[in-house]
Coordinates of C-alpha atoms and ligand atoms in Angstrom, one line a residue:
T1 CA -14.4 -1.7 2.3
T2 CA -16.2 0.8 -0.2
P3 CA -14.1 3.8 -1.3
L4 CA -15.3 7.1 -0.3
N5 CA -16.3 8.8 -3.7
T6 CA -17.9 5.7 -4.9
A7 CA -19.9 5.7 -1.7
A8 CA -20.7 9.2 -2.1
K9 CA -21.9 8.9 -5.9
A10 CA -23.9 5.7 -4.9
A11 CA -25.6 8.1 -2.5
G12 CA -26.5 10.4 -5.0
K13 CA -23.9 13.2 -4.4
K14 CA -21.5 14.5 -7.0
Y15 CA -18.3 13.9 -4.9
F16 CA -16.5 13.0 -1.9
G17 CA -13.2 15.1 -1.6
S18 CA -10.3 16.4 0.3
A19 CA -8.2 19.4 0.5
T20 CA -4.3 19.1 0.0
D21 CA -1.4 21.5 -0.1
N22 CA 1.7 21.6 -2.2
P23 CA 4.3 20.5 0.3
E24 CA 2.5 17.2 0.7
L25 CA 2.9 16.5 -2.8
S26 CA 6.2 15.2 -2.1
D27 CA 5.3 12.4 -0.2
P28 CA 4.6 9.6 -2.6
A29 CA 2.5 7.2 -0.2
Y30 CA 0.2 10.4 0.4
V31 CA -0.1 11.2 -3.1
K32 CA -1.1 7.6 -4.1
I33 CA -4.1 7.6 -2.0
L34 CA -5.1 11.2 -2.9
S35 CA -5.0 10.5 -6.4
D36 CA -7.5 7.6 -6.2
S37 CA -10.5 9.1 -7.8
T38 CA -12.6 6.4 -6.4
M39 CA -11.6 7.6 -2.9
F40 CA -11.6 11.4 -3.8
G41 CA -13.6 12.7 -6.5
Q42 CA -12.7 16.3 -5.7
I43 CA -10.0 18.3 -4.3
T44 CA -9.4 21.7 -2.9
P45 CA -5.9 23.5 -2.4
G46 CA -5.7 24.4 1.2
N47 CA -3.5 27.4 0.7
S48 CA -2.2 28.0 -2.9
M49 CA -5.0 29.9 -4.6
K50 CA -5.5 32.1 -1.5
W51 CA -4.7 36.1 -2.1
D52 CA -1.4 35.8 -0.6
A53 CA -0.2 33.0 -2.7
T54 CA -1.9 34.5 -5.9
E55 CA -1.4 38.3 -5.6
P56 CA 1.6 38.7 -3.3
S57 CA 2.0 42.5 -4.6
R58 CA -0.4 44.5 -6.4
G59 CA -0.9 43.5 -9.9
T60 CA 1.7 40.7 -9.8
F61 CA -0.1 37.2 -10.0
T62 CA 1.6 33.9 -9.5
F63 CA -0.1 30.7 -10.2
T64 CA 2.6 28.0 -10.1
Q65 CA 1.4 26.4 -6.8
G66 CA -2.2 26.6 -7.7
D67 CA -1.7 25.3 -11.2
Q68 CA 0.1 22.3 -9.3
I69 CA -3.0 21.3 -7.6
A70 CA -5.4 22.0 -10.7
N71 CA -3.1 19.8 -12.8
L72 CA -3.2 16.9 -10.4
A73 CA -7.0 17.1 -10.3
K74 CA -6.9 17.3 -14.0
A75 CA -4.7 14.3 -14.3
N76 CA -6.7 12.3 -11.7
G77 CA -10.0 13.2 -13.2
Q78 CA -11.2 14.9 -9.9
L79 CA -13.3 18.0 -9.5
L80 CA -11.6 21.1 -8.4
R81 CA -12.7 23.6 -5.7
G82 CA -11.4 27.1 -5.8
H83 CA -10.3 28.4 -2.5
N84 CA -10.7 31.4 -2.1
C85 CA -11.0 35.0 -3.5
V86 CA -11.7 37.3 -0.7
W87 CA -10.9 36.4 3.0
H88 CA -9.5 38.3 5.7
N89 CA -6.9 35.9 6.5
Q90 CA -3.6 35.3 4.3
L91 CA -4.1 38.5 2.8
P92 CA -0.9 40.3 1.8
S93 CA -0.1 43.6 3.8
W94 CA -0.3 45.8 0.8
V95 CA -4.3 45.0 1.0
T96 CA -4.6 45.1 4.5
S97 CA -2.3 48.5 5.0
G98 CA -2.9 50.2 1.8
N99 CA -5.5 52.7 3.3
F100 CA -7.3 52.4 -0.2
N101 CA -10.6 54.4 -0.7
A102 CA -13.8 52.6 -1.7
A103 CA -13.5 52.9 -5.3
T104 CA -9.6 51.7 -5.4
L105 CA -10.5 48.7 -3.2
S106 CA -13.5 47.9 -5.4
S107 CA -11.3 47.9 -8.4
I108 CA -8.6 45.8 -6.6
I109 CA -11.2 43.2 -5.6
T110 CA -12.7 43.1 -9.2
T111 CA -9.2 42.6 -10.7
H112 CA -8.1 40.0 -8.0
C113 CA -11.2 37.7 -8.2
G114 CA -11.4 38.5 -12.1
T115 CA -7.8 37.5 -12.6
V116 CA -7.7 34.6 -10.3
V117 CA -11.2 33.0 -11.4
G118 CA -10.2 33.8 -14.8
H119 CA -7.0 31.9 -14.7
Y120 CA -8.8 28.6 -13.9
K121 CA -11.7 29.2 -16.0
G122 CA -13.1 26.1 -17.2
Q123 CA -11.2 24.0 -14.4
I124 CA -13.3 24.7 -11.3
Y125 CA -16.4 23.0 -10.4
S126 CA -17.0 25.8 -7.5
W127 CA -15.1 28.7 -6.0
D128 CA -15.3 30.0 -2.5
V129 CA -15.5 33.4 -3.6
V130 CA -16.2 34.8 -0.3
N131 CA -14.7 33.4 2.9
E132 CA -15.6 33.8 6.6
P133 CA -17.7 37.0 6.1
F134 CA -19.5 36.7 9.7
N135 CA -18.5 36.9 13.1
D136 CA -20.2 34.4 15.3
D137 CA -22.6 36.6 16.4
G138 CA -24.0 37.1 13.0
T139 CA -22.6 40.7 12.5
F140 CA -20.5 41.1 9.5
R141 CA -16.5 40.9 10.3
Q142 CA -14.9 44.2 10.6
D143 CA -12.1 43.3 8.2
V144 CA -10.7 45.9 5.5
F145 CA -13.2 44.8 2.9
Y146 CA -16.0 45.6 5.1
N147 CA -14.8 48.7 6.8
T148 CA -14.1 50.3 3.4
L149 CA -17.0 49.0 1.2
G150 CA -19.8 47.8 3.7
Q151 CA -21.5 44.3 2.3
D152 CA -20.9 45.7 -1.0
Y153 CA -17.7 44.0 -1.3
I154 CA -19.4 40.5 -1.4
S155 CA -21.4 41.5 -4.6
I156 CA -18.3 43.3 -6.1
A157 CA -16.4 39.7 -5.6
L158 CA -19.2 37.6 -6.7
T159 CA -20.0 39.7 -10.0
A160 CA -16.3 39.7 -10.9
A161 CA -16.1 35.9 -10.3
R162 CA -19.3 35.3 -12.4
A163 CA -17.9 37.4 -15.4
A164 CA -14.6 35.6 -15.2
D165 CA -15.9 32.1 -15.3
P166 CA -19.8 31.7 -16.0
D167 CA -19.7 28.0 -15.4
A168 CA -18.2 28.0 -11.9
K169 CA -20.5 27.6 -9.0
L170 CA -20.2 30.7 -6.9
Y171 CA -20.1 30.1 -3.0
I172 CA -20.0 31.9 0.3
N173 CA -18.1 29.8 2.7
D174 CA -18.2 29.9 6.6
Y175 CA -17.4 28.1 9.9
N176 CA -19.9 27.7 12.7
I177 CA -23.0 27.7 10.3
E178 CA -23.5 24.0 10.9
G179 CA -26.3 24.1 13.3
T180 CA -29.1 26.9 13.4
G181 CA -28.2 30.0 15.0
A182 CA -27.6 33.6 14.7
K183 CA -24.6 33.2 12.4
S184 CA -26.6 30.8 10.0
T185 CA -29.8 33.1 10.1
A186 CA -27.1 35.9 9.2
M187 CA -26.1 33.7 6.2
V188 CA -29.7 33.2 5.1
N189 CA -30.3 36.8 5.3
L190 CA -27.2 37.5 3.2
V191 CA -28.2 35.0 0.5
K192 CA -31.7 36.5 0.2
S193 CA -30.4 39.8 -0.3
L194 CA -28.1 38.9 -2.7
K195 CA -30.7 37.1 -4.7
A196 CA -33.1 39.8 -4.1
A197 CA -30.4 42.3 -5.9
N198 CA -29.9 39.6 -8.7
V199 CA -26.1 39.2 -7.6
P200 CA -24.9 35.7 -8.7
I201 CA -24.8 33.3 -5.8
D202 CA -25.0 29.6 -6.4
G203 CA -24.0 27.9 -3.1
I204 CA -23.3 27.9 0.7
G205 CA -20.1 26.3 2.1
V206 CA -20.5 24.9 5.3
Q207 CA -16.9 24.3 6.6
A208 CA -17.6 21.9 9.4
H209 CA -14.6 22.1 11.7
L210 CA -16.2 20.0 14.3
I211 CA -15.3 18.7 17.8
V212 CA -15.9 15.0 18.7
G213 CA -19.3 14.5 20.7
Q214 CA -20.5 18.1 19.4
V215 CA -22.2 17.5 16.3
P216 CA -25.1 20.1 16.2
S217 CA -28.4 18.4 16.4
T218 CA -29.9 21.0 14.1
L219 CA -27.2 20.2 11.1
E220 CA -29.9 18.5 8.7
A221 CA -32.5 21.1 9.5
N222 CA -29.9 23.7 9.0
L223 CA -28.8 22.6 5.6
R224 CA -32.4 22.4 4.6
Q225 CA -33.0 25.9 5.5
F226 CA -30.0 26.9 3.2
T227 CA -31.1 24.8 0.3
A228 CA -34.6 26.3 0.6
L229 CA -33.2 29.6 -0.6
G230 CA -32.6 28.1 -4.1
V231 CA -28.8 27.6 -3.6
E232 CA -26.8 24.4 -3.4
V233 CA -24.8 23.4 -0.1
A234 CA -21.7 21.6 0.3
I235 CA -19.7 20.7 3.3
T236 CA -16.3 22.2 2.4
E237 CA -13.7 21.6 5.3
L238 CA -15.1 18.8 7.5
D239 CA -12.9 17.5 10.3
I240 CA -13.9 16.5 13.8
R241 CA -10.9 16.9 16.3
M242 CA -10.6 15.6 19.7
T243 CA -8.4 16.1 22.9
L244 CA -5.4 13.9 22.6
P245 CA -4.4 11.2 23.1
A246 CA -7.0 9.5 20.7
T247 CA -8.5 6.6 23.0
D248 CA -10.7 3.9 21.6
A249 CA -13.7 5.7 23.0
L250 CA -13.0 8.7 21.4
L251 CA -12.4 7.2 18.1
A252 CA -15.6 5.4 18.3
Q253 CA -17.3 8.5 19.1
Q254 CA -15.6 10.2 16.2
K255 CA -16.8 7.4 13.9
K256 CA -20.3 8.1 14.9
D257 CA -19.9 11.8 14.3
Y258 CA -18.5 11.3 10.8
Q259 CA -21.5 9.2 10.2
T260 CA -24.1 11.8 11.6
V261 CA -22.6 14.4 9.2
I262 CA -22.6 12.5 6.2
A263 CA -26.1 11.3 6.8
A264 CA -27.4 14.7 7.2
C265 CA -25.7 15.6 3.7
K266 CA -27.2 12.6 2.0
A267 CA -30.7 13.3 3.5
V268 CA -30.7 16.9 2.0
S269 CA -30.7 16.6 -2.0
G270 CA -29.4 20.0 -2.4
C271 CA -26.2 19.2 -0.2
I272 CA -24.3 18.1 -3.2
G273 CA -20.9 16.8 -1.7
V274 CA -18.5 16.7 1.1
T275 CA -14.8 17.6 1.4
I276 CA -12.6 16.7 4.3
W277 CA -9.8 19.2 5.3
D278 CA -7.1 17.0 3.9
Y279 CA -7.6 13.2 4.7
T280 CA -4.8 12.3 7.1
D281 CA -3.7 13.5 10.5
K282 CA -0.3 13.6 9.3
Y283 CA -1.0 17.1 7.5
S284 CA -3.9 18.2 9.6
W285 CA -3.9 22.1 10.4
V286 CA -5.5 21.4 13.8
P287 CA -2.6 20.2 16.2
S288 CA -0.9 23.6 15.3
T289 CA -4.0 25.9 15.9
F290 CA -5.4 24.1 18.8
S291 CA -2.8 22.8 21.4
G292 CA -3.6 19.4 22.7
Q293 CA -6.0 18.7 20.0
G294 CA -5.9 16.7 16.8
A295 CA -6.6 13.3 15.2
A296 CA -9.5 15.0 13.5
L297 CA -9.4 13.1 9.9
P298 CA -10.2 9.5 9.0
W299 CA -6.8 8.4 8.1
D300 CA -4.0 8.4 10.9
A301 CA -0.6 9.9 10.8
N302 CA 0.7 6.6 9.4
L303 CA -2.0 6.8 6.5
N304 CA -4.0 4.1 8.1
K305 CA -7.6 3.9 8.0
K306 CA -9.5 4.8 11.2
P307 CA -12.9 4.0 12.6
A308 CA -14.1 7.4 11.2
Y309 CA -13.7 5.9 7.5
D310 CA -16.3 3.2 8.3
G311 CA -18.4 6.0 9.7
I312 CA -18.2 7.9 6.4
V313 CA -19.2 4.9 4.4
A314 CA -22.0 4.1 6.9
G315 CA -23.5 7.8 6.6
F316 CA -23.8 7.5 2.7
A317 CA -25.2 4.0 3.0
S318 CA -27.8 5.2 5.8
Ligands
G3I1 O1 3.9 29.7 3.5 C1 4.6 30.2 5.0 C2 6.0 29.5 5.0 O2 6.5 30.5 4.1 C3 6.5 29.9 6.4 O3 7.8 29.4 6.5 C4 5.7 29.0 7.5 C5 6.2 29.1 8.5 O4 5.1 29.2 9.9 O5 4.5 29.4 7.3 C6 3.9 29.3 5.9 O6 2.5 29.8 5.9 C7 1.7 28.8 6.6 C8 0.5 28.4 5.6 O7 -0.5 27.7 6.3 C9 1.0 27.7 4.4 O8 1.6 26.5 4.9 C10 1.0 29.6 7.7 O9 1.9 29.8 9.0 C11 -0.2 28.7 8.4 O10 -0.9 29.5 9.3 C12 -1.2 28.5 7.2 O11 -2.2 27.8 7.9 C13 -3.4 27.5 7.0 C14 -4.4 28.3 7.6 O12 -5.7 28.1 6.8 C15 -4.2 29.7 7.7 O13 -5.5 30.6 8.0 C16 -3.7 26.1 6.7 O14 -2.6 25.3 6.3 C17 -5.0 25.9 6.1 O15 -5.5 24.7 6.1 C18 -6.1 26.6 6.8 O16 -7.4 26.6 6.0 C19 -8.3 27.4 6.6 C20 -9.2 27.6 5.3 O17 -8.5 28.3 4.4 C21 -10.4 28.6 5.9 N1 -11.1 27.9 6.9 C22 -10.5 27.4 8.0 C23 -9.3 26.6 7.7 C24 -8.5 26.1 8.7 O18 -7.9 27.0 9.5

């Protein structure tokens, strides 16, 4: 059957990609599939470019792990997405508990995003500069950044990222913005306000951590309302989980669901690519977070393709 990046390109998309993580790179059978650029034209580091990994103490930057992923992408001829500059999670305690005033936290964000994005200048297709800024009701998440700076923290981060790598596409990335609703409307309003203020913003990342049988019926319409803002859209962290065990019926529904998501991206010209949040159930984040759930990815834990794989191919061919 058709390799997935080949299928994506034939459908007019820039890439089909996968997240990966450093510990997995010691698994040769895993790396062999990951490194096939006809299968994955893009990779995203699942953890190693995050704040706790890159600036564990103030002003001390470590890029060893992130560089390993960047070098892998380079060696394989794959695009690289940077993930991420500013997020409330995996944030070192020196940031969360520092009690910094607005001016100091602003300069901390500028230094962090400027240094990390600058380190990878020229190597990154797109950066998730701001990750998960919203609560599910569309209000801003009350994290240390928002509580100290209000929504200005978003423009501070984007401006620093643009200065550090003018060629990288700058994204805001979030979950539960697949269908229309309060959270997607909040994203629309944020992007409008950033554009009105001439803050650099190039893309909206739709994470798409979905549940079998529950792909929102408004997905395609929602992708269209995002691209109508004059930004590109990418599906950045796709997985579709189920309650275990994985029965034939659930795997068949999962195949349909993958096809539906891919077909929606295909139908919207500004939806430029799709990334799955790792490719095999062996390394999925799902079971450790949602007890009793899993089997969310197109390859099983033995690195065998599941029906979902054919759903992806069918979605790109639709
Ligand atoms: O690095 C420590 C290690 O030192 C320690 O021994 C070990 C013991 O638990 O934990 C390690 O940290 C783990 C880290 O992944 C690195 O492996 C954390 O416990 C674990 O919580 C963390 O999970 C990551 C999660 O983000 C954290 O929020 C997942 O791997 C990663 O896939 C996931 O990715 C997020 C995206 O960034 C944003 N969108 C949602 C998505 C899924 O949660």
